[in-house]
Amino acid sequence: MNLFWKKTFGKLQATDKFEKQEEELMLAYKRYCDIEASEQLKEYTQLFHLIKAADFKEKKKTLQNRKFKDTQEYRDFRKYEKLHNSRDLKHYYQVLQSPALAEFLAFKQSSEYEKLGNPKEVKADALLQKMKAYEKSKDYKNYIRFHGAFVVSEYEKLKEHVSKPEFIEAKSFWENKHRWQGTQECRTEQRYYELQKTPDISFYESTNPKIFGRLFEWELSFSDEFMTLDLDATKWQHGYYHRSKNLKRIYSFANEKQGNTAGKNVFTDNCCLKIRVIPEPYEGIAWHPQKGFINKQFAFTSGTVNAGDVFQQTHGLFKAKIRIMGANNLNHAFWLGTDGKLPHINVFNYNAGSLEVGSYEASLSKVASNKEIIKGIAATDYYIYSLEWTPTELIWRINNVEVFRQTNNVPKQALFPAFSSFISEKSAGGQGHIEVGWVRIYKRKA
């Protein structure tokens, strides 16, 4: 595949720009996920459902628009005021407290009260005359009118009712034209809008989760940014992986010109992984398909690292930021392998001047290869090489541009990541190295 025109017209973005966008997207995604799991968003969501509910809106309108005269408190208080200000009722309570009424009521209980019906006895007795005059008075008639009447009972009940603290509070509340501002509902609504204006909630609300695309589907399962002075031994081992740790791991192949060392050619430099091919004499072990392990004199040294002891995965997204430096007739690779020779997947393979991606799989006693040669870009520039491995296909991308897709012979077993630099027997060799800025591997979320 030729990427020249895609690069020329911007469909293949420059790596620094693409990586910056990817990092910004990842940071935004992490922030989005953190907010989504936060107590703040939980509270905000609860408040949203609360204040958007029909009953809340209805109550808000009632609290804001209802007039005091439309309330039961207004009706009760107006009725109380009307009775309280009644001249006749006031007169009744004045009479009720008067000594004259008390004297007459006491007289009424005595045997002398019967004499009030005898005009002669009344005429002859000053006290009877006084009591007779009071019996005919407006005060006593007012007393008789109201004493035991429903209106007095109602007034007493209303008087008690309007004097209770809860009535006074309710009356004061409904009289206040700005009553809404003092309600719990208003405070609830204000809290909702306060949260809505916070940076996190504002970001969450304004972010369309569709921009994260497949990020929702993946979670990081293995990574190394190579920000250490030495290779992280908890993730990587030198040489080739074998299930049995008793088997040799540090060796080369008989058809290669470099001897692989146990880490002497591997560096991290606190910035990236480098595997260097160095012209120098070296006696090491090589694997020969007929002879087995043999000693061999090499004119070059190099190295291989793998994560087989600590990490193997079936399916996922495998990504690394890679470039090569130095002689262009060397071989450098980012590959996925297993305990045996096959299957083998090259996520990145620089083959002595040719940039390739592809895979190898045993098929009908033969080795089935699927590969694509990539043209139009320089492997000496940093690019982000990725492989998406699903149960049905392998998809290679460079800076997120698809360059190859394979649907046959898709591996079904777990593979581990590895990096290596070597010299084929047909190459004159030279000095150079692979640089890996980082490696990140993802698996689909359950």
Short mmCIF file of C-alpha atoms in Angstrom, two decimals:
data_model
loop_
_atom_site.label_atom_id
_atom_site.label_comp_id
_atom_site.label_asym_id
_atom_site.label_seq_id
_atom_site.Cartn_x
_atom_site.Cartn_y
_atom_site.Cartn_z
CA MET A 1 0.00 0.00 0.00
CA ASN A 2 1.28 3.44 -0.93
CA LEU A 3 0.60 6.14 1.67
CA PHE A 4 2.19 8.96 -0.32
CA TRP A 5 -1.04 10.61 -1.40
CA LYS A 6 -2.70 10.12 1.95
CA LYS A 7 0.27 11.81 3.56
CA THR A 8 0.37 14.56 0.90
CA PHE A 9 -3.31 15.46 1.31
CA GLY A 10 -3.38 15.17 5.06
CA LYS A 11 -5.36 11.94 5.42
CA LEU A 12 -2.28 10.48 7.09
CA GLN A 13 -1.58 13.00 9.82
CA ALA A 14 1.90 13.91 10.99
CA THR A 15 2.74 11.69 13.95
CA ASP A 16 3.31 14.50 16.47
CA LYS A 17 -0.05 16.03 15.58
CA PHE A 18 -1.81 12.66 15.56
CA GLU A 19 -0.21 11.65 18.85
CA LYS A 20 -1.14 14.96 20.47
CA GLN A 21 -4.74 14.54 19.36
CA GLU A 22 -4.74 10.94 20.61
CA GLU A 23 -3.29 12.00 23.97
CA GLU A 24 -5.76 14.84 24.31
CA LEU A 25 -8.58 12.47 23.44
CA MET A 26 -7.34 9.92 25.99
CA LEU A 27 -7.08 12.60 28.67
CA ALA A 28 -10.56 13.83 27.81
CA TYR A 29 -11.85 10.26 27.86
CA LYS A 30 -10.25 9.58 31.26
CA ARG A 31 -11.70 12.82 32.60
CA TYR A 32 -15.12 11.93 31.16
CA CYS A 33 -15.00 8.47 32.77
CA ASP A 34 -13.79 9.87 36.11
CA ILE A 35 -16.62 12.39 36.14
CA GLU A 36 -19.11 9.71 35.13
CA ALA A 37 -18.12 7.71 38.21
CA SER A 38 -18.01 10.72 40.56
CA GLU A 39 -20.33 11.54 43.45
CA GLN A 40 -20.67 15.04 42.00
CA LEU A 41 -22.26 13.76 38.79
CA LYS A 42 -24.42 11.37 40.80
CA GLU A 43 -25.75 14.31 42.81
CA TYR A 44 -26.17 16.42 39.68
CA THR A 45 -28.11 13.66 37.90
CA GLN A 46 -30.38 13.15 40.90
CA LEU A 47 -31.06 16.88 41.09
CA PHE A 48 -31.69 17.00 37.34
CA HIS A 49 -34.40 14.34 37.55
CA LEU A 50 -35.84 16.06 40.62
CA ILE A 51 -36.18 19.59 39.28
CA LYS A 52 -37.28 18.45 35.82
CA ALA A 53 -40.10 16.35 37.27
CA ALA A 54 -43.66 17.57 36.62
CA ASP A 55 -44.56 17.77 40.31
CA PHE A 56 -41.48 19.91 41.08
CA LYS A 57 -42.26 22.31 38.22
CA GLU A 58 -45.90 22.50 39.33
CA LYS A 59 -44.89 23.23 42.90
CA LYS A 60 -42.47 25.92 41.76
CA LYS A 61 -45.19 27.64 39.75
CA THR A 62 -47.54 27.45 42.73
CA LEU A 63 -44.95 28.92 45.09
CA GLN A 64 -44.09 31.71 42.68
CA ASN A 65 -47.58 32.63 41.46
CA ARG A 66 -50.09 31.91 44.22
CA LYS A 67 -51.44 35.05 45.91
CA PHE A 68 -51.95 35.25 49.65
CA LYS A 69 -55.67 35.85 49.24
CA ASP A 70 -55.95 32.48 47.46
CA THR A 71 -54.71 30.53 50.49
CA GLN A 72 -56.53 28.86 53.37
CA GLU A 73 -54.43 30.93 55.75
CA TYR A 74 -55.82 34.10 54.22
CA ARG A 75 -59.39 32.85 54.51
CA ASP A 76 -58.93 31.72 58.11
CA PHE A 77 -57.26 34.96 59.14
CA ARG A 78 -59.85 37.12 57.39
CA LYS A 79 -62.63 35.24 59.14
CA TYR A 80 -60.79 35.65 62.44
CA GLU A 81 -60.26 39.37 61.85
CA LYS A 82 -63.92 39.88 60.96
CA LEU A 83 -65.05 38.24 64.19
CA HIS A 84 -62.29 39.86 66.22
CA ASN A 85 -63.32 43.30 65.00
CA SER A 86 -67.07 42.68 65.43
CA ARG A 87 -68.49 45.39 67.71
CA ASP A 88 -71.10 43.05 69.14
CA LEU A 89 -68.55 40.30 69.82
CA LYS A 90 -66.19 42.77 71.44
CA HIS A 91 -69.13 43.93 73.58
CA TYR A 92 -69.79 40.32 74.57
CA TYR A 93 -66.25 39.79 75.83
CA GLN A 94 -66.38 43.09 77.69
CA VAL A 95 -69.62 42.05 79.39
CA LEU A 96 -68.20 38.58 80.06
CA GLN A 97 -65.47 40.18 82.16
CA SER A 98 -67.69 42.70 83.92
CA PRO A 99 -68.46 42.56 87.71
CA ALA A 100 -72.12 43.36 86.95
CA LEU A 101 -72.55 40.13 84.96
CA ALA A 102 -70.74 38.12 87.62
CA GLU A 103 -73.04 39.64 90.29
CA PHE A 104 -76.18 38.91 88.28
CA LEU A 105 -75.14 35.34 87.47
CA ALA A 106 -74.46 34.73 91.16
CA PHE A 107 -77.84 36.25 92.05
CA LYS A 108 -79.47 34.04 89.43
CA GLN A 109 -78.30 30.99 91.33
CA SER A 110 -79.88 32.19 94.58
CA SER A 111 -83.46 31.69 95.82
CA GLU A 112 -83.97 35.46 95.59
CA TYR A 113 -83.99 35.19 91.77
CA GLU A 114 -87.62 33.93 91.86
CA LYS A 115 -88.75 37.25 93.35
CA LEU A 116 -87.84 39.02 90.08
CA GLY A 117 -91.14 37.75 88.77
CA ASN A 118 -93.10 39.58 91.53
CA PRO A 119 -93.40 43.29 90.70
CA LYS A 120 -94.44 44.16 94.27
CA GLU A 121 -91.38 42.57 95.79
CA VAL A 122 -89.16 44.17 93.18
CA LYS A 123 -90.64 47.58 93.92
CA ALA A 124 -90.03 47.09 97.61
CA ASP A 125 -86.39 45.89 97.36
CA ALA A 126 -83.45 47.94 95.98
CA LEU A 127 -81.35 44.83 95.12
CA LEU A 128 -84.21 43.30 93.19
CA GLN A 129 -84.67 46.55 91.33
CA LYS A 130 -80.96 46.54 90.42
CA MET A 131 -81.05 42.93 89.24
CA LYS A 132 -84.25 43.52 87.25
CA ALA A 133 -82.69 46.53 85.53
CA TYR A 134 -79.59 44.47 84.58
CA GLU A 135 -81.74 41.66 83.25
CA LYS A 136 -83.33 44.13 80.84
CA SER A 137 -80.01 45.81 79.91
CA LYS A 138 -78.27 45.72 76.52
CA ASP A 139 -75.26 44.12 78.19
CA TYR A 140 -77.23 41.12 79.38
CA LYS A 141 -79.12 40.81 76.11
CA ASN A 142 -75.73 40.76 74.29
CA TYR A 143 -74.53 38.09 76.68
CA ILE A 144 -77.62 35.96 76.10
CA ARG A 145 -77.18 36.37 72.32
CA PHE A 146 -73.60 35.12 72.18
CA HIS A 147 -73.16 32.88 75.20
CA GLY A 148 -72.90 29.30 73.97
CA ALA A 149 -73.42 30.39 70.37
CA PHE A 150 -71.56 28.77 67.45
CA VAL A 151 -69.99 32.07 66.44
CA VAL A 152 -68.18 32.36 69.77
CA SER A 153 -67.00 28.77 69.55
CA GLU A 154 -65.76 29.43 66.01
CA TYR A 155 -64.01 32.60 67.11
CA GLU A 156 -62.27 30.82 69.97
CA LYS A 157 -61.08 28.08 67.63
CA LEU A 158 -59.87 30.61 65.06
CA LYS A 159 -58.14 32.64 67.75
CA GLU A 160 -56.29 29.55 68.94
CA HIS A 161 -55.57 28.50 65.34
CA VAL A 162 -54.07 31.84 64.17
CA SER A 163 -51.92 32.12 67.28
CA LYS A 164 -50.10 28.83 66.66
CA PRO A 165 -46.45 29.18 65.47
CA GLU A 166 -47.06 27.01 62.39
CA PHE A 167 -49.96 29.24 61.28
CA ILE A 168 -47.96 32.40 61.88
CA GLU A 169 -45.09 30.90 59.86
CA ALA A 170 -47.38 29.80 57.02
CA LYS A 171 -49.16 33.17 56.93
CA SER A 172 -45.84 35.00 56.86
CA PHE A 173 -44.64 32.67 54.09
CA TRP A 174 -47.63 33.23 51.81
CA GLU A 175 -47.64 36.98 52.47
CA ASN A 176 -44.03 37.19 51.24
CA LYS A 177 -43.99 37.95 47.50
CA HIS A 178 -40.42 36.61 47.31
CA ARG A 179 -41.29 33.40 49.14
CA TRP A 180 -39.72 31.14 46.44
CA GLN A 181 -36.21 32.29 47.32
CA GLY A 182 -36.59 30.98 50.85
CA THR A 183 -37.78 27.48 50.00
CA GLN A 184 -35.88 24.22 50.08
CA GLU A 185 -36.98 23.72 46.47
CA CYS A 186 -35.24 26.94 45.48
CA ARG A 187 -32.08 25.86 47.29
CA THR A 188 -32.28 22.51 45.51
CA GLU A 189 -32.59 24.25 42.14
CA GLN A 190 -29.74 26.63 42.96
CA ARG A 191 -27.53 23.68 43.90
CA TYR A 192 -28.33 22.07 40.54
CA TYR A 193 -27.29 25.20 38.62
CA GLU A 194 -24.18 25.60 40.78
CA LEU A 195 -23.12 22.07 39.85
CA GLN A 196 -23.99 22.69 36.21
CA LYS A 197 -21.49 25.58 36.12
CA THR A 198 -18.61 23.62 37.67
CA PRO A 199 -15.76 22.83 35.22
CA ASP A 200 -16.28 19.07 35.39
CA ILE A 201 -20.04 19.05 34.94
CA SER A 202 -19.79 21.72 32.25
CA PHE A 203 -17.21 19.58 30.45
CA TYR A 204 -19.33 16.43 30.82
CA GLU A 205 -22.50 18.15 29.60
CA SER A 206 -20.81 19.74 26.59
CA THR A 207 -18.93 16.59 25.53
CA ASN A 208 -20.54 14.29 23.02
CA PRO A 209 -19.37 10.79 24.04
CA LYS A 210 -19.40 9.77 20.36
CA ILE A 211 -16.04 11.55 19.97
CA PHE A 212 -14.44 8.78 22.03
CA GLY A 213 -15.55 6.17 19.52
CA ARG A 214 -14.01 2.83 20.31
CA LEU A 215 -12.36 4.02 23.52
CA PHE A 216 -15.50 2.93 25.31
CA GLU A 217 -14.81 -0.61 24.08
CA TRP A 218 -11.16 -0.87 25.23
CA GLU A 219 -9.26 -0.95 28.49
CA LEU A 220 -5.49 -0.93 28.91
CA SER A 221 -4.05 -4.36 29.67
CA PHE A 222 -0.31 -3.80 29.18
CA SER A 223 1.88 -0.76 28.58
CA ASP A 224 5.36 0.65 28.90
CA GLU A 225 6.40 4.26 28.33
CA PHE A 226 10.07 3.31 28.87
CA MET A 227 10.59 6.17 31.32
CA THR A 228 13.20 4.27 33.33
CA LEU A 229 16.96 4.13 33.19
CA ASP A 230 16.92 0.38 32.61
CA LEU A 231 14.53 -2.02 30.94
CA ASP A 232 11.68 -2.89 33.31
CA ALA A 233 12.39 -6.48 34.31
CA THR A 234 8.86 -6.88 35.68
CA LYS A 235 7.56 -6.57 32.11
CA TRP A 236 10.32 -7.67 29.74
CA GLN A 237 12.86 -10.44 29.43
CA HIS A 238 15.83 -10.63 27.11
CA GLY A 239 15.91 -13.19 24.34
CA TYR A 240 13.12 -15.50 23.16
CA TYR A 241 10.23 -16.81 25.22
CA HIS A 242 9.74 -20.48 26.01
CA ARG A 243 7.11 -21.94 28.29
CA SER A 244 9.84 -23.87 30.06
CA LYS A 245 12.36 -21.61 31.75
CA ASN A 246 14.95 -24.38 31.50
CA LEU A 247 15.23 -23.90 27.73
CA LYS A 248 17.77 -21.48 26.27
CA ARG A 249 16.46 -18.03 25.62
CA ILE A 250 19.49 -15.99 24.58
CA TYR A 251 20.39 -17.12 21.07
CA SER A 252 20.20 -16.12 17.41
CA PHE A 253 19.26 -18.09 14.32
CA ALA A 254 21.91 -19.68 12.14
CA ASN A 255 20.79 -17.65 9.10
CA GLU A 256 21.37 -14.35 10.92
CA LYS A 257 24.58 -12.34 11.14
CA GLN A 258 24.15 -10.90 14.63
CA GLY A 259 24.63 -12.56 17.95
CA ASN A 260 21.93 -11.70 20.45
CA THR A 261 23.25 -10.64 23.83
CA ALA A 262 21.58 -10.80 27.21
CA GLY A 263 20.75 -7.10 27.26
CA LYS A 264 24.04 -5.42 26.35
CA ASN A 265 22.43 -3.97 23.20
CA VAL A 266 19.15 -2.93 24.86
CA PHE A 267 18.73 0.56 26.30
CA THR A 268 15.88 2.71 27.61
CA ASP A 269 17.71 5.98 28.34
CA ASN A 270 14.71 7.22 30.34
CA CYS A 271 12.86 8.08 27.13
CA CYS A 272 12.40 5.13 24.76
CA LEU A 273 13.41 1.57 24.09
CA LYS A 274 16.44 1.15 21.81
CA ILE A 275 17.75 -2.15 20.47
CA ARG A 276 21.06 -1.49 18.77
CA VAL A 277 22.85 -3.46 16.07
CA ILE A 278 26.58 -2.94 16.65
CA PRO A 279 29.44 -4.13 14.38
CA GLU A 280 31.69 -6.11 16.74
CA PRO A 281 32.98 -9.69 16.98
CA TYR A 282 30.93 -11.94 19.22
CA GLU A 283 30.79 -15.64 19.92
CA GLY A 284 27.31 -16.81 20.76
CA ILE A 285 24.70 -19.50 20.40
CA ALA A 286 22.65 -19.97 17.24
CA TRP A 287 19.75 -22.27 16.47
CA HIS A 288 20.19 -24.44 13.37
CA PRO A 289 17.07 -26.26 12.11
CA GLN A 290 19.06 -29.49 11.48
CA LYS A 291 21.90 -29.26 14.00
CA GLY A 292 20.07 -27.63 16.89
CA PHE A 293 22.01 -25.18 19.06
CA ILE A 294 25.52 -24.45 17.80
CA ASN A 295 28.28 -22.02 18.69
CA LYS A 296 28.86 -19.38 16.06
CA GLN A 297 31.18 -16.47 15.44
CA PHE A 298 29.23 -13.29 14.69
CA ALA A 299 30.42 -9.97 13.28
CA PHE A 300 27.58 -8.04 14.89
CA THR A 301 25.60 -7.95 18.15
CA SER A 302 22.01 -7.08 18.81
CA GLY A 303 19.11 -8.09 21.06
CA THR A 304 15.54 -9.23 21.45
CA VAL A 305 13.07 -8.50 24.26
CA ASN A 306 9.72 -10.14 24.95
CA ALA A 307 6.96 -10.02 27.58
CA GLY A 308 5.97 -13.69 27.35
CA ASP A 309 6.58 -14.52 31.02
CA VAL A 310 4.25 -11.79 32.30
CA PHE A 311 1.79 -11.00 29.53
CA GLN A 312 -0.01 -12.90 26.78
CA GLN A 313 -3.35 -12.00 25.25
CA THR A 314 -5.82 -13.31 22.71
CA HIS A 315 -7.39 -10.53 20.60
CA GLY A 316 -7.11 -6.83 21.37
CA LEU A 317 -5.49 -3.64 20.16
CA PHE A 318 -1.67 -3.58 19.99
CA LYS A 319 0.02 -0.20 19.45
CA ALA A 320 3.55 1.17 19.50
CA LYS A 321 5.30 4.38 18.48
CA ILE A 322 8.33 3.32 16.37
CA ARG A 323 11.11 4.56 14.13
CA ILE A 324 14.42 3.11 12.95
CA MET A 325 17.80 4.79 12.79
CA GLY A 326 21.10 4.01 11.09
CA ALA A 327 21.83 1.54 8.29
CA ASN A 328 18.85 0.79 6.06
CA ASN A 329 19.85 -2.83 5.37
CA LEU A 330 18.99 -4.07 8.88
CA ASN A 331 15.83 -5.75 10.12
CA HIS A 332 13.72 -4.39 12.99
CA ALA A 333 10.37 -5.68 14.19
CA PHE A 334 7.52 -5.30 16.64
CA TRP A 335 5.88 -8.70 16.64
CA LEU A 336 3.50 -10.98 18.47
CA GLY A 337 4.59 -14.55 19.08
CA THR A 338 4.00 -17.74 20.98
CA ASP A 339 6.03 -20.56 22.53
CA GLY A 340 6.45 -22.14 19.10
CA LYS A 341 7.52 -20.62 15.84
CA LEU A 342 3.97 -19.98 14.66
CA PRO A 343 1.68 -18.14 14.64
CA HIS A 344 3.68 -14.94 14.23
CA ILE A 345 2.27 -11.46 13.58
CA ASN A 346 4.38 -8.50 12.49
CA VAL A 347 2.75 -5.29 13.70
CA PHE A 348 5.82 -3.52 12.29
CA ASN A 349 8.56 -5.09 10.22
CA TYR A 350 11.40 -3.17 8.61
CA ASN A 351 12.97 -5.72 6.26
CA ALA A 352 16.27 -4.27 5.02
CA GLY A 353 14.72 -1.27 3.28
CA SER A 354 11.15 -2.52 2.95
CA LEU A 355 8.41 -1.66 5.45
CA GLU A 356 5.97 -4.53 5.88
CA VAL A 357 3.06 -5.68 8.03
CA GLY A 358 1.56 -9.18 8.04
CA SER A 359 1.35 -12.58 9.66
CA TYR A 360 2.52 -16.17 9.39
CA GLU A 361 0.43 -19.19 10.29
CA ALA A 362 0.78 -22.95 9.83
CA SER A 363 -1.75 -24.12 7.24
CA LEU A 364 -1.91 -27.66 5.74
CA SER A 365 1.68 -28.44 6.75
CA LYS A 366 2.85 -25.23 5.14
CA VAL A 367 3.54 -21.72 6.37
CA ALA A 368 0.80 -19.39 5.19
CA SER A 369 1.95 -15.80 4.95
CA ASN A 370 -0.14 -12.69 4.56
CA LYS A 371 1.70 -9.44 4.23
CA GLU A 372 1.51 -5.96 2.77
CA ILE A 373 4.41 -3.74 1.73
CA ILE A 374 3.95 -0.14 2.83
CA LYS A 375 5.31 2.63 0.62
CA GLY A 376 5.17 6.40 0.68
CA ILE A 377 6.47 6.94 4.22
CA ALA A 378 9.94 6.79 5.76
CA ALA A 379 10.45 4.29 8.57
CA THR A 380 13.05 6.69 9.96
CA ASP A 381 10.17 8.96 11.02
CA TYR A 382 8.11 8.16 14.05
CA TYR A 383 4.74 6.56 13.29
CA ILE A 384 2.21 4.81 15.47
CA TYR A 385 1.76 1.26 14.23
CA SER A 386 -1.27 -0.67 15.45
CA LEU A 387 -2.94 -4.03 15.02
CA GLU A 388 -6.57 -4.70 15.86
CA TRP A 389 -7.03 -8.40 16.38
CA THR A 390 -10.57 -9.77 16.53
CA PRO A 391 -11.82 -13.38 16.36
CA THR A 392 -12.43 -12.96 12.64
CA GLU A 393 -9.82 -10.53 11.29
CA LEU A 394 -6.54 -8.69 11.69
CA ILE A 395 -6.46 -4.98 10.85
CA TRP A 396 -3.20 -3.03 10.59
CA ARG A 397 -3.15 0.76 10.82
CA ILE A 398 -0.50 3.46 10.68
CA ASN A 399 -1.47 6.67 12.47
CA ASN A 400 -4.99 5.27 12.44
CA VAL A 401 -5.06 4.84 8.65
CA GLU A 402 -5.87 1.26 7.68
CA VAL A 403 -3.14 -0.29 5.56
CA PHE A 404 -3.99 -4.00 5.56
CA ARG A 405 -6.77 -6.37 6.57
CA GLN A 406 -6.65 -10.13 6.88
CA THR A 407 -9.64 -12.43 7.40
CA ASN A 408 -8.06 -15.85 6.84
CA ASN A 409 -5.79 -17.77 9.22
CA VAL A 410 -6.60 -15.51 12.18
CA PRO A 411 -4.72 -16.80 15.26
CA LYS A 412 -6.82 -18.25 18.07
CA GLN A 413 -4.23 -18.54 20.82
CA ALA A 414 -2.73 -16.01 23.20
CA LEU A 415 0.38 -14.17 21.95
CA PHE A 416 2.98 -11.97 23.63
CA PRO A 417 4.60 -8.73 22.37
CA ALA A 418 8.29 -8.63 21.42
CA PHE A 419 10.83 -6.30 19.78
CA SER A 420 13.97 -7.28 17.96
CA SER A 421 16.68 -6.06 15.59
CA PHE A 422 18.68 -8.47 13.42
CA ILE A 423 20.63 -8.93 10.16
CA SER A 424 19.59 -11.46 7.55
CA GLU A 425 22.27 -13.62 5.92
CA LYS A 426 21.76 -11.78 2.62
CA SER A 427 22.49 -8.38 4.12
CA ALA A 428 25.89 -6.74 4.38
CA GLY A 429 24.90 -5.45 7.81
CA GLY A 430 25.77 -2.17 9.47
CA GLN A 431 25.03 -0.15 12.56
CA GLY A 432 21.56 1.04 13.56
CA HIS A 433 18.70 0.61 16.00
CA ILE A 434 14.97 0.54 16.51
CA GLU A 435 13.43 3.20 18.75
CA VAL A 436 10.16 2.50 20.55
CA GLY A 437 8.62 5.57 22.18
CA TRP A 438 5.96 3.53 23.93
CA VAL A 439 3.87 0.39 23.65
CA ARG A 440 0.20 0.12 24.71
CA ILE A 441 -2.00 -2.94 24.51
CA TYR A 442 -5.73 -2.97 25.10
CA LYS A 443 -8.41 -5.59 25.56
CA ARG A 444 -12.12 -5.32 25.00
CA LYS A 445 -14.11 -4.45 28.07
CA ALA A 446 -16.23 -7.22 29.46
#
